[in-house]
Coordinates of C-alpha atoms and ligand atoms in Angstrom, one line a residue:
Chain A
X142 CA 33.8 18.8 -13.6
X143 CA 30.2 18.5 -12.7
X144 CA 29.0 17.3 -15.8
X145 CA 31.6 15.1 -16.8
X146 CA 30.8 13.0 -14.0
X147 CA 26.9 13.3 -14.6
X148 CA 28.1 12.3 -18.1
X149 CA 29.6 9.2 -17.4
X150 CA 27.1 8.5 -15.3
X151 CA 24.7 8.6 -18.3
X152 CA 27.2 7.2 -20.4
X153 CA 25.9 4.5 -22.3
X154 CA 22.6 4.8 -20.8
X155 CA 21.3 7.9 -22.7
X156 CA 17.7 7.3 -24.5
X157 CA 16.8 4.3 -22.4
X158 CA 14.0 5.3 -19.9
X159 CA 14.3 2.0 -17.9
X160 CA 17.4 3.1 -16.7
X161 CA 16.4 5.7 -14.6
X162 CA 16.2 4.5 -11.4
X163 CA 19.9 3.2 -11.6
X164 CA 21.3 6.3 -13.0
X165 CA 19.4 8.7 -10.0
X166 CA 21.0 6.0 -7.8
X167 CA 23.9 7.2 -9.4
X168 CA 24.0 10.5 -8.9
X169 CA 22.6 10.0 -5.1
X170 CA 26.0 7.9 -4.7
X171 CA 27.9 10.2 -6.5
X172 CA 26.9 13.5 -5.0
X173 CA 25.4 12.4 -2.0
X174 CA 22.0 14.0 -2.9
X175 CA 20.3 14.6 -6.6
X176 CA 19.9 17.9 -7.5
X177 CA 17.4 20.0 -9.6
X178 CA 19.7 20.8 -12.7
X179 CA 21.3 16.6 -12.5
X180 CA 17.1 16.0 -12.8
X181 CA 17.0 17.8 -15.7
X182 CA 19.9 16.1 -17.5
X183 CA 18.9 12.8 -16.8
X184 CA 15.5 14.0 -17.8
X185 CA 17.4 15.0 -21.0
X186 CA 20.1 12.2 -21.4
X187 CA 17.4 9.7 -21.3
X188 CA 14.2 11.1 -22.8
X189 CA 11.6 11.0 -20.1
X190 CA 9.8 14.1 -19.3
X191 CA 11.2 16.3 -16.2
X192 CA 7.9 15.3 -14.1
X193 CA 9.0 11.7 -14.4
X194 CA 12.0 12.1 -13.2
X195 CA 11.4 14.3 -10.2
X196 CA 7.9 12.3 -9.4
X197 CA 10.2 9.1 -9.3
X198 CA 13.1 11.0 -7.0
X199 CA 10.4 12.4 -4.6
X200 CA 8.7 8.5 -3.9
X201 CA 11.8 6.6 -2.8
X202 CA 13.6 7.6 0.6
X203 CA 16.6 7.0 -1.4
X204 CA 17.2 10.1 -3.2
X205 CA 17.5 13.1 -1.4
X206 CA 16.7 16.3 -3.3
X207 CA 18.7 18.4 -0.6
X208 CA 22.7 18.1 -0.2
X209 CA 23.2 16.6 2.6
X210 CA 26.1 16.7 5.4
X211 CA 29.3 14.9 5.7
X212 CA 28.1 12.4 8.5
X213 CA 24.5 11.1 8.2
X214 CA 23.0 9.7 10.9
X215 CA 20.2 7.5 10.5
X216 CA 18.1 6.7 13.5
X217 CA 16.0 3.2 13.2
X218 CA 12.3 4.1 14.3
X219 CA 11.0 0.6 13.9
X220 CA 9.1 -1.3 16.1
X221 CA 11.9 -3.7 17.5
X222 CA 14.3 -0.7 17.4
X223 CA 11.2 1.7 19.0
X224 CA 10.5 -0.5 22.0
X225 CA 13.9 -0.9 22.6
X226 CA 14.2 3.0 23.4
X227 CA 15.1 4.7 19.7
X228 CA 13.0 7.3 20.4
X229 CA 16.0 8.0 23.4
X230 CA 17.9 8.4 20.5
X231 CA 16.1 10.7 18.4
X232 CA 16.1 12.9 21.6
X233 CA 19.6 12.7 21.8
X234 CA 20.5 13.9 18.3
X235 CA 18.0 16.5 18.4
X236 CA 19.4 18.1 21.5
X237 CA 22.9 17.9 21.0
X238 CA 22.8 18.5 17.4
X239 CA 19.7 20.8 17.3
X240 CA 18.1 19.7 14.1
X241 CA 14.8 17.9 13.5
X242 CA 14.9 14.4 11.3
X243 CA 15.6 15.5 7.8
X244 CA 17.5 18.4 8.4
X245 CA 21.2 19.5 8.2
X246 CA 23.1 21.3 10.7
X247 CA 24.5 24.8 9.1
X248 CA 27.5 23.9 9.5
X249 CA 26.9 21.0 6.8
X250 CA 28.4 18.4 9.1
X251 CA 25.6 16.6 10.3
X252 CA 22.2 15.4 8.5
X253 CA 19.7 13.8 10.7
X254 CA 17.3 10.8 9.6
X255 CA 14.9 8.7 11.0
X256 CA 14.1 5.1 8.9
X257 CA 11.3 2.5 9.5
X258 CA 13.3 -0.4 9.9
X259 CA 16.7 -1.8 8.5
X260 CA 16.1 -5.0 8.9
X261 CA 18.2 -5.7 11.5
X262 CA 15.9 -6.1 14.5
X263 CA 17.8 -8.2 16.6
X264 CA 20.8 -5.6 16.9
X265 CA 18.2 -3.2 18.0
X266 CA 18.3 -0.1 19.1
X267 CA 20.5 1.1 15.6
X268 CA 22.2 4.2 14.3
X269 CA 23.4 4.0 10.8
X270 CA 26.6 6.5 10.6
X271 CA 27.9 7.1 7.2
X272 CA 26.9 3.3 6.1
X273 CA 28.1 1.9 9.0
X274 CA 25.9 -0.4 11.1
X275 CA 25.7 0.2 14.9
X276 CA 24.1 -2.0 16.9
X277 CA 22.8 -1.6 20.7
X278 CA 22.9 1.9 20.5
X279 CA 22.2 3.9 24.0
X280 CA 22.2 7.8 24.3
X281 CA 25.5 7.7 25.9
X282 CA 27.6 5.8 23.0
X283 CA 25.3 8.0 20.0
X284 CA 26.6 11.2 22.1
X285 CA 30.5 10.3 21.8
X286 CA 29.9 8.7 18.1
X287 CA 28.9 12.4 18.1
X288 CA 31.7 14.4 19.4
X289 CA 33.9 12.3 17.8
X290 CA 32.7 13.0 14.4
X291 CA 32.3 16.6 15.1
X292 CA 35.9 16.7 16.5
X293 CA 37.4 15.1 13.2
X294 CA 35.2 17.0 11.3
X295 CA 36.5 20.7 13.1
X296 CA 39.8 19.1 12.7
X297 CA 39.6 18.8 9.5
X298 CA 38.3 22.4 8.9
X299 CA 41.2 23.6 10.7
X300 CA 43.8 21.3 8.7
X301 CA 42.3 23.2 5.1
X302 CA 42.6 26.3 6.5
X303 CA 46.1 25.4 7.4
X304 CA 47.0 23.8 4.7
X305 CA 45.9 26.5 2.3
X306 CA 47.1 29.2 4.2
Chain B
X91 CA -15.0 -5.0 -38.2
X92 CA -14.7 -4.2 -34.2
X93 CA -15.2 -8.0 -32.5
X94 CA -18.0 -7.7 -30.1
X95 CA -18.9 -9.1 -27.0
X96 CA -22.2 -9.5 -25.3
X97 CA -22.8 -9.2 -21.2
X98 CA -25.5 -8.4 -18.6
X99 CA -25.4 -5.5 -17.2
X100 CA -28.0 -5.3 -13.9
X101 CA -29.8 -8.2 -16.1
X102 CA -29.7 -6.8 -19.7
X103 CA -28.0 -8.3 -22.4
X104 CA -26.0 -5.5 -24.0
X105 CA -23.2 -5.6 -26.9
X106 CA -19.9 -3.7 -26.3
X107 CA -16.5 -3.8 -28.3
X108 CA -14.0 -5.6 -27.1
X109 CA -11.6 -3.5 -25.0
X110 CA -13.7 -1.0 -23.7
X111 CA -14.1 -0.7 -19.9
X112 CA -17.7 -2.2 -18.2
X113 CA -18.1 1.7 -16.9
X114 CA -18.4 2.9 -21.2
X115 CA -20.3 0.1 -22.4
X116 CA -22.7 0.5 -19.2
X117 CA -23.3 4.2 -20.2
X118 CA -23.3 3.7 -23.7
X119 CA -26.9 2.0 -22.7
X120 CA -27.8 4.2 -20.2
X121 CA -27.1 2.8 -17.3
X122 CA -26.3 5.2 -14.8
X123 CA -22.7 4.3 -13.0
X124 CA -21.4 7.1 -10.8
X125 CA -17.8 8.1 -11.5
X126 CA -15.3 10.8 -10.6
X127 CA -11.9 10.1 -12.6
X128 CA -13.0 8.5 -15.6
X129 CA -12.5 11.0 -18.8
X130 CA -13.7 9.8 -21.9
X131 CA -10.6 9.2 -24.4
X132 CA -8.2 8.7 -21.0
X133 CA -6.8 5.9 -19.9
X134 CA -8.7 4.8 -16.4
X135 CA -6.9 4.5 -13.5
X136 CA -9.6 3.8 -11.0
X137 CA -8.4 6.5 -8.5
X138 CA -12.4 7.5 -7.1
X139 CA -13.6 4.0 -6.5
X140 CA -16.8 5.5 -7.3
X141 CA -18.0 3.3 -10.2
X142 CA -17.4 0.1 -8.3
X143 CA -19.8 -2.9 -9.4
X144 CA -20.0 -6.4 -8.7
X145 CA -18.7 -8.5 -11.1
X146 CA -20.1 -12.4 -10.9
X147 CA -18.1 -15.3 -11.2
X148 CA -19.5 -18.7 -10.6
X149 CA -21.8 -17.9 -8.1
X150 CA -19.5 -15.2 -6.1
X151 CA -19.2 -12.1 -6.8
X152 CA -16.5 -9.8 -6.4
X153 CA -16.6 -5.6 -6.2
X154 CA -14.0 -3.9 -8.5
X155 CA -14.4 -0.6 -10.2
X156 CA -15.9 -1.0 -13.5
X157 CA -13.9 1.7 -15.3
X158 CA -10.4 -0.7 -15.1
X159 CA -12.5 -3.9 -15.7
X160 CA -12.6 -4.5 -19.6
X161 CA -15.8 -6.3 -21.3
X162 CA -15.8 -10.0 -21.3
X163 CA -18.4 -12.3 -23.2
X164 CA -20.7 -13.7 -20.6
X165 CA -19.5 -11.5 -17.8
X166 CA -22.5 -10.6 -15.6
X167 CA -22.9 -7.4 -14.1
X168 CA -24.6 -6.2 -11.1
X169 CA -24.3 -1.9 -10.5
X170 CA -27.4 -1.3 -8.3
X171 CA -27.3 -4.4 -5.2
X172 CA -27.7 -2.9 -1.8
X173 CA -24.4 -4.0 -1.1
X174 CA -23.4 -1.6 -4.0
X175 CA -25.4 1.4 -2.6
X176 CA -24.1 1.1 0.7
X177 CA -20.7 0.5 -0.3
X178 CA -21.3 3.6 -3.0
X179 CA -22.5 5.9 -0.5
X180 CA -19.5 5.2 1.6
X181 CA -17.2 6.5 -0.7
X182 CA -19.2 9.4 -1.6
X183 CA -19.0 10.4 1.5
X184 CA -15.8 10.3 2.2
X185 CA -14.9 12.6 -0.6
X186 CA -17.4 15.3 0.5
X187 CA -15.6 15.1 3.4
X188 CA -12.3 15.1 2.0
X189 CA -13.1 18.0 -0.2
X190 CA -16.7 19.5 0.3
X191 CA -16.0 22.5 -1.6
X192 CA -17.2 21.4 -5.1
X193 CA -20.9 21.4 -6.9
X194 CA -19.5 18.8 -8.8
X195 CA -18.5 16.5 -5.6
X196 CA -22.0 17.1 -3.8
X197 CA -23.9 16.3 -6.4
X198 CA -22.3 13.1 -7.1
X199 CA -22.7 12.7 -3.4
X200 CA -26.3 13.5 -3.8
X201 CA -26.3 11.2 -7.0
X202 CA -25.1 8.2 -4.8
X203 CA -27.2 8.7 -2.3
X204 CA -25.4 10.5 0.8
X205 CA -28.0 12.4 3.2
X206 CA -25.3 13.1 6.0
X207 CA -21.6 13.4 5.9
X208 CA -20.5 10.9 9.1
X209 CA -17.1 12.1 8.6
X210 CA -15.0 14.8 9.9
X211 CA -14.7 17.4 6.8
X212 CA -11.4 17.4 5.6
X213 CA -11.5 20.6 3.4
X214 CA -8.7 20.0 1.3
X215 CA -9.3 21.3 -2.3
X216 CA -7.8 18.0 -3.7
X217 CA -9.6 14.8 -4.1
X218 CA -6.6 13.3 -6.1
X219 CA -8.4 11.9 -8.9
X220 CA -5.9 12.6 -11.2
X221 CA -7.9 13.9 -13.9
X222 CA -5.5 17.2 -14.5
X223 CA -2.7 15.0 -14.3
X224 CA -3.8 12.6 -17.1
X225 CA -5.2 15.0 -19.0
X226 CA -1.9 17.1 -19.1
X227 CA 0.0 13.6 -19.8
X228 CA -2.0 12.1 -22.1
X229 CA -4.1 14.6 -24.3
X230 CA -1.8 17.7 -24.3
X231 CA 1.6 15.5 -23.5
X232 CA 2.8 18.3 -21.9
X233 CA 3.8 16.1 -18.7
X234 CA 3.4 19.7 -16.6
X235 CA 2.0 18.7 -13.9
X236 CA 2.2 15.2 -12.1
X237 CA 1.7 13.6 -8.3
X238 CA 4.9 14.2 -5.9
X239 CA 5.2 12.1 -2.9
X240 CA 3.5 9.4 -1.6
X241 CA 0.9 8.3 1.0
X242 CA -0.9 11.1 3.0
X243 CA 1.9 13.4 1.5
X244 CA 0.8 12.8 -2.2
X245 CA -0.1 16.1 -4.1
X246 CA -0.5 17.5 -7.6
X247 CA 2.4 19.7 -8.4
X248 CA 4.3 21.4 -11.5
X249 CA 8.0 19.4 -11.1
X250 CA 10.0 21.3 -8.2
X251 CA 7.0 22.9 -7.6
X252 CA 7.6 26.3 -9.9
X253 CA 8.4 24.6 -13.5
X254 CA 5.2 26.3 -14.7
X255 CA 7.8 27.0 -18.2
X256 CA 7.0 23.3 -19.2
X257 CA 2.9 24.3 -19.1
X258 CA 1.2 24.9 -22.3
X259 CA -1.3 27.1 -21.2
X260 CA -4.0 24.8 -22.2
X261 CA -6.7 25.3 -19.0
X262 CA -7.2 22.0 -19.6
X263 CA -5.9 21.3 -15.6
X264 CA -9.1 23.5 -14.1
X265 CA -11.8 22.7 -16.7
X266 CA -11.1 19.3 -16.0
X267 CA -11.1 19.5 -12.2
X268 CA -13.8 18.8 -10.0
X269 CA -12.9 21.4 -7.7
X270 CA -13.5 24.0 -10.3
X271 CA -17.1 23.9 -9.7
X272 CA -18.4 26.1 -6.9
X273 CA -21.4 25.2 -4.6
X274 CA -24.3 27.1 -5.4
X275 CA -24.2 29.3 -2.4
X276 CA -20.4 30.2 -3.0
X277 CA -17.6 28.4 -1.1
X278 CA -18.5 26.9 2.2
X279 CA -16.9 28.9 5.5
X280 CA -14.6 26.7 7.7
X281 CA -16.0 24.9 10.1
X282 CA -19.9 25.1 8.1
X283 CA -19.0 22.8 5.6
X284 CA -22.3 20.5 5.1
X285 CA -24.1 18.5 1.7
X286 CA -26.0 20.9 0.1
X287 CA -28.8 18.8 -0.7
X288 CA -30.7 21.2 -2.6
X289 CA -31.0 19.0 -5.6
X290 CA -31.8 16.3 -3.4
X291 CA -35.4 16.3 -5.5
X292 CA -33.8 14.7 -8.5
X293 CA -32.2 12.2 -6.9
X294 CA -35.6 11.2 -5.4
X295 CA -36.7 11.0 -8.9
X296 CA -33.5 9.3 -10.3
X297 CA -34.6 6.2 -7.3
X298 CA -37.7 5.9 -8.8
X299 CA -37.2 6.4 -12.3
X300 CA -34.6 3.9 -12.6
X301 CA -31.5 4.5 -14.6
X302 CA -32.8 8.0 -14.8
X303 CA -29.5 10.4 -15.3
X304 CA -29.6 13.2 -12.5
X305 CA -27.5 15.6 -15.3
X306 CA -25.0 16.3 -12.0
X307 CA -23.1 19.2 -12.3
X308 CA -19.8 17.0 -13.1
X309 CA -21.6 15.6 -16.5
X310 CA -22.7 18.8 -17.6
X311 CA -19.2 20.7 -17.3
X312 CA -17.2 17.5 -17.5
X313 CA -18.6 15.5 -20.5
X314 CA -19.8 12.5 -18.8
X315 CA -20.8 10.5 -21.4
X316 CA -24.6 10.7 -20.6
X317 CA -24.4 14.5 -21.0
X318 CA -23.1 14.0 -24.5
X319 CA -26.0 11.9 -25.7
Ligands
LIG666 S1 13.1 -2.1 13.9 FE1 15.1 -1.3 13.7 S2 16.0 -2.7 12.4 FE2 14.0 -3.4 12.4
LIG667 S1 -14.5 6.3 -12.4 FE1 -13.8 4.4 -12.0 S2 -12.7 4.7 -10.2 FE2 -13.2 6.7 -10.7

């Protein structure tokens, strides 16, 4: 299953180094992270040696090399967004969620990451949750974005165990 | 036939090939330029900043490093202004600081004409010169080894850091790293890392005796193109 998808990714792309960029953005879309064997197809499918491709996949923020959870949370550290109290933020996440940026919770549900700036300064403080943009962020509405996500996310657990059962 | 090109160097008219750097044609005449990265047969990169020169243009001059900077008819080259030294010595220094653990660095240190070590030392065992990497890339095309990450974070490393399967075994990696070369008195003991200076002698005579070559412990076990001659 896998590989058919990293195949279609590559489909039409094999033997064309240029590509590679677009096809690890790919995968990171596909997957939510790039791992070490979809490094070595694309290293494979396109001809470049393995050291390119994980040298390239290591320099951008882009690709992750580790899975990451089901609800990312990206926390803006950038100036605009710093002096406007992000670093409230950070402290929030970290409490309730007990990870450090860049980690995942155990329970797979949360990864934690801090950026230098999104480019939206005037909406500052902001926390990106699963692609969504929110601006004016305090520690009060980043603790309930929390719950809320843990609560659909335990929900959810439950519902397929139910639902197998 | 090779087209040729003629330049000054330091204010003698020399002949190089087109398309070889200002750094080979320099010591092809004996004109000492320190360097760090530069292999023969590699393709320059100009990660040490050691072999900077002054390149004139109409009157101004501007400091690049003369083993990316390709032979041009009527260039004129300066390798030896005080602006040179200092700048020279500045760098030197701050790779002994970076990594002071290496015959190879002090000496060039030595060769460029560092007494004291301003900086805080560093003791990595990394100077990122990148001679392993290109060596492994380009001579043996093995592509084994290769910089991950970025910034402070950048570091040599086999791909996911234990792909030693793709190495060939060549040695090529340590031979060619400046950090292969131990200080004469054995490895430096945190906290007492300092220029050695023992050799300083030679660089006395290598100010006065112009052009001189100190035979630094990088040429000898690194092939600097003086060593060969
Ligand atoms: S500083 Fe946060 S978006 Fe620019
Ligand atoms: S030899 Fe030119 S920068 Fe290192």
């Amino acid at each position: 299953m896998a590989t058919a998808n990293l195949d279609s990714v590559l489909e039409g792309r094999r033997s064309q180094p240029s590509q590679l960029i677009e096809v690890l953005q790919d995968i990171q879309d596909l997957y939510g992270y790039v791992s070490e064997d979809a490094m070595e197809q694309v290293a494979g499918g396109l001809g470049i040696p393995l050291m390119e491709v994980y040298r390239v996949a290591c320099f951008y923020k882009a690709f992750s090399l580790q899975p990451r959870g089901k609800n990312v949370i990206t926390v803006c550290t950038g100036t605009a967004c710093h002096v406007r109290g992000s670093d409230l933020l950070i402290d929030q996440v970290r409490g309730q969620l007990q990870i450090e940026p860049g980690e995942t919770t155990r329970d797979g549900l949360f990864t934690f990451e801090c950026v230098n700036c999104l480019g939206a300064c005037a909406l500052g403080p902001i926390v990106v949750h699963n692609d969504a943009y929110n601006p004016h962020v305090t520690p009060g509405k980043l603790r309930k974005m929390i719950d809320k996500a843990e609560e659909e996310g335990k929900k959810e657990a439950a519902y397929g165990k139910t639902g197998k059962a | 036939m090779q087209q040729q090109v003629t330049l000054t160097i330091d204010g003698s008219t020399i002949r190089a090939a087109r398309g070889t750097s200002v750094l080979e044609a320099a010591l092809g005449y004996g004109i000492c330029i320190p360097h760090l990265c530069h292999v023969p047969g590699l393709k320059d990169t100009g990660a040490c900043r050691l072999c900077i020169v002054e390149n004139v243009q109409n009157g101004r001059s501007r400091v690049t490093t003369s083993c990316t900077l390709t032979v041009q008819e009527g260039m004129v080259i300066r390798t030896n202004t005080e602006n040179i030294k200092r700048l020279r010595r500045n760098i030197a220094e701050l790779i002994v600081a970076e990594a002071p653990n290496s015959r190879a660095v002090q000496d060039m240190a030595v060769r460029c004409g560092v007494r004291e070590v301003r900086y805080p030392f560093r003791r990595e065992n990394c100077i990122q010169c990148g001679r392993c990497v290109r060596y492994c890339t380009e001579m043996w095309r093995a592509n084994a080894l290769g910089f991950i990450g970025r910034g402070k974070d950048r570091k040599v490393d086999f791909a996911f850091g234990n792909r030693r399967d793709i190495c060939k075994k060549c040695q090529s990696c340590v031979i060619y790293c400046p950090m292969s070369v131990t200080p004469c008195g054995g490895p430096m003991k945190p906290g007492e890392e300092k220029l050695c200076g023992k050799c300083e002698s030679v660089e006395l005579m290598a100010e006065n005796a112009y052009g001189a070559c100190v035979h630094c412990e990088l040429g000898k076990g690194f092939q600097c193109s003086r060593h060969a001659m």
